[in-house]
XYZ file of C-alpha atoms in Angstrom:
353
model
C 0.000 0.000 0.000
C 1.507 3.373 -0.778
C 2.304 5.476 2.050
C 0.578 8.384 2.900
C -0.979 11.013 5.021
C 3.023 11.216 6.697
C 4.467 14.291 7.897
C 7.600 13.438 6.789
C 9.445 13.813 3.368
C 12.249 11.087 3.893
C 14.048 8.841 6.728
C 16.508 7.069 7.746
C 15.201 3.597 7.695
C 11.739 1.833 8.231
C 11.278 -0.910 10.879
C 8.545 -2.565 12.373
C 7.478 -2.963 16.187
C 5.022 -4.889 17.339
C 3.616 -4.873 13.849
C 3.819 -1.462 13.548
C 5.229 0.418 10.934
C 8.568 2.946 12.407
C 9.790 5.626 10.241
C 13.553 6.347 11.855
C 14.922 9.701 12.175
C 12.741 12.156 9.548
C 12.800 14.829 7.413
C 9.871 16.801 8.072
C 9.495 20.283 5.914
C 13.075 20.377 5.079
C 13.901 19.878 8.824
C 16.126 16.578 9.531
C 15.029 15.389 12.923
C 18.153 13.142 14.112
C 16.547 11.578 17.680
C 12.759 11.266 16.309
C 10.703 8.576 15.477
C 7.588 8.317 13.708
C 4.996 5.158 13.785
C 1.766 4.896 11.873
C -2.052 4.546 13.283
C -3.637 1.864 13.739
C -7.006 0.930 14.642
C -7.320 0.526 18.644
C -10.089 -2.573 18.373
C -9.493 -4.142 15.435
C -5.889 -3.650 15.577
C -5.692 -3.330 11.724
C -3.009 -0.934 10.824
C -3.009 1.888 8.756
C 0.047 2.876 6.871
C -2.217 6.048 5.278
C -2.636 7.854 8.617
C 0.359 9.139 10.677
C -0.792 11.165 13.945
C 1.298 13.916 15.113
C 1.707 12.449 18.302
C 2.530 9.257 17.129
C 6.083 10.073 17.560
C 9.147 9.632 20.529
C 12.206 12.055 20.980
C 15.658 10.146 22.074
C 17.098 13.227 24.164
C 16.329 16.056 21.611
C 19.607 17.815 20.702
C 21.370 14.883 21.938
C 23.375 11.979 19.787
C 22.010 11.596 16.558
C 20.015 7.727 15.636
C 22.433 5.731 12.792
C 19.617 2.548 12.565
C 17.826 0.390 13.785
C 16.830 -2.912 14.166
C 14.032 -5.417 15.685
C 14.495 -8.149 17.813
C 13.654 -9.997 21.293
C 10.661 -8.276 20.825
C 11.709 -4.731 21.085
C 12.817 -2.276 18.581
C 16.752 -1.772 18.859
C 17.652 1.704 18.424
C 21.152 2.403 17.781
C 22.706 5.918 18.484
C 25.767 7.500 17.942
C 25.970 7.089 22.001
C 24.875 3.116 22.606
C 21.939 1.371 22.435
C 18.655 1.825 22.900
C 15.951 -0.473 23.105
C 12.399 0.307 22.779
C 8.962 -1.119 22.426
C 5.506 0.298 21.344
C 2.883 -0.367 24.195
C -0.748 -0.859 23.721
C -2.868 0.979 25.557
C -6.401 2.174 25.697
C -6.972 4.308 22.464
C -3.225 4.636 22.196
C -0.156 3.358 21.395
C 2.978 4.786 23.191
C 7.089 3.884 22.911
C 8.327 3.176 26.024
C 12.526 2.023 27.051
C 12.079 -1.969 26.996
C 15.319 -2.054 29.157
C 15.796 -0.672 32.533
C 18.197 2.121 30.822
C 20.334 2.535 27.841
C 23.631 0.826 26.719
C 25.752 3.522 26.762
C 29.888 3.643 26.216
C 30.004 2.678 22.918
C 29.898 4.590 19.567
C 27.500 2.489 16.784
C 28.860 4.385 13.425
C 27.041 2.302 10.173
C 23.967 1.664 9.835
C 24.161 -0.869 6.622
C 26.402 -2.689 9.563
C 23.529 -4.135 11.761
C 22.452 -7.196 11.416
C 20.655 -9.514 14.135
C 20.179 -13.443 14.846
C 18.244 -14.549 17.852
C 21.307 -15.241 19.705
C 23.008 -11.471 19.012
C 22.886 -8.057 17.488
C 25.752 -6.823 15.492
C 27.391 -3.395 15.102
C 29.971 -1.582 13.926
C 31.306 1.162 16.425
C 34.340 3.675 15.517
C 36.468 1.558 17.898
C 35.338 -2.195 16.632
C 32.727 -4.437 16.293
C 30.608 -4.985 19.106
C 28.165 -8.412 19.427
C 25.151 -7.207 21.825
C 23.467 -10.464 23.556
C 19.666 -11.198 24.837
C 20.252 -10.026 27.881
C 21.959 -6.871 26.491
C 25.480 -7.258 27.731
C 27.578 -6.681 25.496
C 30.948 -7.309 23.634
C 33.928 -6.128 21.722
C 34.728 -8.982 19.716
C 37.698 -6.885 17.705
C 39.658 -6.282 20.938
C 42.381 -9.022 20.193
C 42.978 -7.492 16.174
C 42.544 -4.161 17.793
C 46.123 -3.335 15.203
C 44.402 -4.555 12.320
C 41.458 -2.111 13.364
C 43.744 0.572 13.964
C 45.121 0.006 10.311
C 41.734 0.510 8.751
C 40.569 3.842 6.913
C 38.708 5.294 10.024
C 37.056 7.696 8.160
C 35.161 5.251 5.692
C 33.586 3.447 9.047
C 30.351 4.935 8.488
C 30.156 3.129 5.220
C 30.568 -0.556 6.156
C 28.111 -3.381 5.120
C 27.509 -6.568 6.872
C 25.839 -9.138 5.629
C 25.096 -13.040 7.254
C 26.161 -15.658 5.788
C 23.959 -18.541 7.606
C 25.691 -22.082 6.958
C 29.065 -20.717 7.746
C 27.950 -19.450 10.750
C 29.636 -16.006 10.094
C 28.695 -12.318 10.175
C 30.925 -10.663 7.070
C 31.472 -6.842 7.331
C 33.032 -5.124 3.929
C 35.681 -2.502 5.115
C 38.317 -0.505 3.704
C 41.979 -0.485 4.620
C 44.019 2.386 5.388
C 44.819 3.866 1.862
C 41.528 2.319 0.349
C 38.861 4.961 -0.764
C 36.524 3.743 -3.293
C 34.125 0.745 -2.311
C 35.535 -2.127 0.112
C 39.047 -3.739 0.161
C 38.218 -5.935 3.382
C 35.780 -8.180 4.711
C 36.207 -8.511 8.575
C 34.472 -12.017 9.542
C 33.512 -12.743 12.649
C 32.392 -16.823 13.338
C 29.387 -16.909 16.213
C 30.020 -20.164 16.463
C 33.324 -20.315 17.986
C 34.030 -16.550 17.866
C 36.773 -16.220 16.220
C 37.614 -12.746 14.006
C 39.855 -12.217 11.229
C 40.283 -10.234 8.255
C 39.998 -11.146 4.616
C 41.663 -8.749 1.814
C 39.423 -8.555 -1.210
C 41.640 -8.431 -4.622
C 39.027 -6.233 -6.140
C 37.123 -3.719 -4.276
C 33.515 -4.314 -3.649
C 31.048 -1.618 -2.888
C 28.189 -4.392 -1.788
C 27.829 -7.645 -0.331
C 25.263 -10.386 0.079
C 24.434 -14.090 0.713
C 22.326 -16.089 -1.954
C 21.432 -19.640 -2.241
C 21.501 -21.642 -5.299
C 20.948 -25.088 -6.329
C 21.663 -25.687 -2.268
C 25.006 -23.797 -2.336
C 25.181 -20.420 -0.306
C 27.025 -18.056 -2.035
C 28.856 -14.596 -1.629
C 27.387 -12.020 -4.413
C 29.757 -8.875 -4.663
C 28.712 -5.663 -6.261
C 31.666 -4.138 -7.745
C 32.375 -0.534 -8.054
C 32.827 -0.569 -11.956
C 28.925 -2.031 -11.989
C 29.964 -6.210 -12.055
C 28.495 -8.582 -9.459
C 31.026 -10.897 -8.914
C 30.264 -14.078 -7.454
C 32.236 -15.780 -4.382
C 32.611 -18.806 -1.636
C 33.149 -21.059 -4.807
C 35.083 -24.240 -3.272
C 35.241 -25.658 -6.812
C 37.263 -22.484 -8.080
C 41.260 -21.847 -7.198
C 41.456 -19.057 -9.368
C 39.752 -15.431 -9.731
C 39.625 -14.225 -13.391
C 42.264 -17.021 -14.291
C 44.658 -15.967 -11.944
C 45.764 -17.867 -8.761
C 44.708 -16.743 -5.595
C 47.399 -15.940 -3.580
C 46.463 -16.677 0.357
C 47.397 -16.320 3.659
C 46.078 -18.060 6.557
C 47.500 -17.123 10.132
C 46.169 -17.731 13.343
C 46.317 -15.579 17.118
C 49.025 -16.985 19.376
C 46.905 -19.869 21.556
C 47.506 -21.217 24.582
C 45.774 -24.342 23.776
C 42.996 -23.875 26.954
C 46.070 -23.884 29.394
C 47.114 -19.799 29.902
C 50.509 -19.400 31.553
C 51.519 -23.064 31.195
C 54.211 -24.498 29.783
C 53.005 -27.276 26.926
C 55.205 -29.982 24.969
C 53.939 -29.838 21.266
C 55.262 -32.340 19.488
C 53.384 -32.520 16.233
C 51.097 -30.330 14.451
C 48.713 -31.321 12.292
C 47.320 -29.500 8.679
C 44.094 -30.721 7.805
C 43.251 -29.959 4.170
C 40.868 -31.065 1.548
C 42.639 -32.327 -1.440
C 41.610 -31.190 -5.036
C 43.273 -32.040 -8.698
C 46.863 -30.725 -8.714
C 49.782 -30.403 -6.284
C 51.120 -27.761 -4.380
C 53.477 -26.225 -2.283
C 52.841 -24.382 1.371
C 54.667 -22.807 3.261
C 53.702 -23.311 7.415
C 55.456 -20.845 9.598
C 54.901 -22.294 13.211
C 55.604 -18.581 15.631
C 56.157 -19.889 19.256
C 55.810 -17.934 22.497
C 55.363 -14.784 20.127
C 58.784 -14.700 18.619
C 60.491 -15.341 21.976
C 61.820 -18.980 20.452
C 62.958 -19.758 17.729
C 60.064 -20.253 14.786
C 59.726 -23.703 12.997
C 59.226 -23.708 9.226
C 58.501 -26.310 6.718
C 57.063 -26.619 3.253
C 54.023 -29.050 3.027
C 53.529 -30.180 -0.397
C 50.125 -31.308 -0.939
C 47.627 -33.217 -3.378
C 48.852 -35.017 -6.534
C 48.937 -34.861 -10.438
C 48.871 -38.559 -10.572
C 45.846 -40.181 -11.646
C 43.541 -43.491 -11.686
C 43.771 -45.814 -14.954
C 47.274 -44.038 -16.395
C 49.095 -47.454 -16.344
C 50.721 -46.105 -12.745
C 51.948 -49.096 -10.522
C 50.665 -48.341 -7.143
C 52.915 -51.292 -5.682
C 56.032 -50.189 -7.136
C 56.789 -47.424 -4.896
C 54.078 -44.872 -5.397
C 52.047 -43.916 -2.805
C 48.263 -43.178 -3.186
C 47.305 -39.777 -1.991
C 44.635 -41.120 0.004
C 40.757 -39.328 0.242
C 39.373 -35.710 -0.272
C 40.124 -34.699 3.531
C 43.752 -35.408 4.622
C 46.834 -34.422 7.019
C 49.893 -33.288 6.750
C 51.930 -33.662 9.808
C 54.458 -31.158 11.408
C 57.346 -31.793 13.862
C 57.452 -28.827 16.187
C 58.726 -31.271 19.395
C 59.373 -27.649 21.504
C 58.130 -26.664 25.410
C 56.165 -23.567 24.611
C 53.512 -21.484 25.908
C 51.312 -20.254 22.920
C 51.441 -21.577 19.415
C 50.718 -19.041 16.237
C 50.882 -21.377 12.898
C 50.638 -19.433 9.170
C 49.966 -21.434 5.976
C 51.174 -19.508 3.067
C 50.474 -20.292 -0.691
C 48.815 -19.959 -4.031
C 45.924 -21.265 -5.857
C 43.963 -22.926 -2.976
């Protein structure tokens, strides 16, 4: 139905509340109202709403003058209204020949600075935001967390002044939230994607060889994709485990993990071998593991893995002559690190995954 009967010439975002229609921070005669938000009538016994009628009280003011709204979003039954000084959640109320908004938590979330509002996104277990000093993961009960704290560098090494224009998207069988970002000297579209894995919450960054000014999830024929819009017009396709190249060139990667101290902080540990799990595909390779111990305080272990094979079923190849059969799709490689450490910080480095 088309809208009208509003006060307001444009806003911020729509939302909806207790199946109400919200209109988030208007315009209203050329006037932008930054802490205002509208909600349409609706019929007090019937309960049918009425996107054509917008009373002039049907409207709250967060702190007028105060920090300006960047979005919001709905969940756990209230409407989540981030500002540029925290959160706060809402709810509409229904009362006798009324509706009113009222605070659906005992105060705001304050401390924090939400920045983008293409950046929220929400699952029932968490709401996600991007703030100007990380990425924050707000839970049911509204605590809340920095889940950047432990890249904070990488973060630092960003283009803080394009935070305002970060996407996120969800991409559902990986379990991950992905947020397009650009590095420091990066200023047209995206040249990172900063994932962060509910599951086991992990965070890293991934560096885009083309930059992207959109992002998205689509499913098809049961495979959940990555669609990219590029800023010269292209969607670009992704998350592809069939492909190891990107416009026929190979993909040059690098995989690194945090220093861990395997569950046991402050302990001394005897690792003797580490273990590269991989899924094989046609074609050999070379990679190159750099295993960092106690954060460069010993000495690091390297060692090239070479991986998969070019040899192939029904080539007249003896397999009882001295070759050995590369085994299934998922193998391991196996690394002798046999040091005392504290934390362990493996990289696998290569090309054309």
């Amino acid at each position: 139905e088309v809208l009208t009967g509003e006060q307001w010439s444009t806003c911020e975002d729509f939302q909806i509340n207790n199946r109400v229609l919200c209109a988030i921070r208007t315009t209203e005669s050329g006037t932008s109202f930054p802490t205002r938000i509208r909600w349409c009538d609706i019929n007090a016994r019937s309960f049918v709403l009425d996107v054509t009628n917008w009373p002039d009280d049907n409207r709250y003011e967060f702190d007028v003058d105060g920090a300006a709204i960047v979005g919001g979003i709905d969940n756990w039954q209230a409407l989540n209204v981030f500002k540029e000084d925290g959160l706060h959640p809402v709810t509409l109320v229904y009362d006798t020949g009324f509706i009113e908004m009222r605070l659906a938590t005992a105060r705001p979330i304050l401390g924090f600075e939400p920045i983008a509002k293409n950046s929220l996104v929400s699952r029932p277990e968490f709401l996600f935001c991007i703030a100007r000093d990380g990425a924050y993961v707000i839970r049911p009960d509204y605590s809340i967390e920095r889940i950047t704290r432990d890249i904070q560098g990488d973060w630092e090494s960003l283009n803080q002044g394009r935070l305002a224009n970060a996407h996120s998207w969800i991409r559902q069988r990986d379990h991950q939230v992905r947020t397009l970002m650009s590095s420091e000297t990066n200023t047209v579209g995206h040249d990172r994607i900063l994932v962060y894995d509910w599951q086991n919450g992990n965070v890293w960054f991934d560096t885009l060889s083309v930059a992207q000014a959109f992002g998205g999830s689509w499913i098809i024929s049961n495979v959940e994709y990555d669609m990219y819009g590029s800023t010269d017009g292209y969607v670009q396709q992704a998350n592809d485990s069939t492909q190891t190249q990107e416009d026929g060139t190979d993909i040059d990667y690098t995989i690194k993990m945090a220093p861990n101290d395997l569950g046991f902080p402050n302990k001394s540990k005897e690792v003797v071998n580490l273990n590269t799990h991989y899924r094989s595909q046609t074609g050999s390779q070379t990679i190159q593991l750099t295993v960092e111990l106690d954060q460069g305080r010993l000495l690091r272990k390297t060692e090239n893995l070479s991986i998969g094979t070019t040899l192939q079923w029904d080539t007249g190849l003896k397999w009882d002559s001295g070759l050995t059969w590369p085994g299934g799709v998922n193998e391991i490689e196996q690394t002798f690190v046999n040091r005392t450490i504290q934390t362990i910080a493996p990289q696998w480095t290569g090309t054309g995954p």
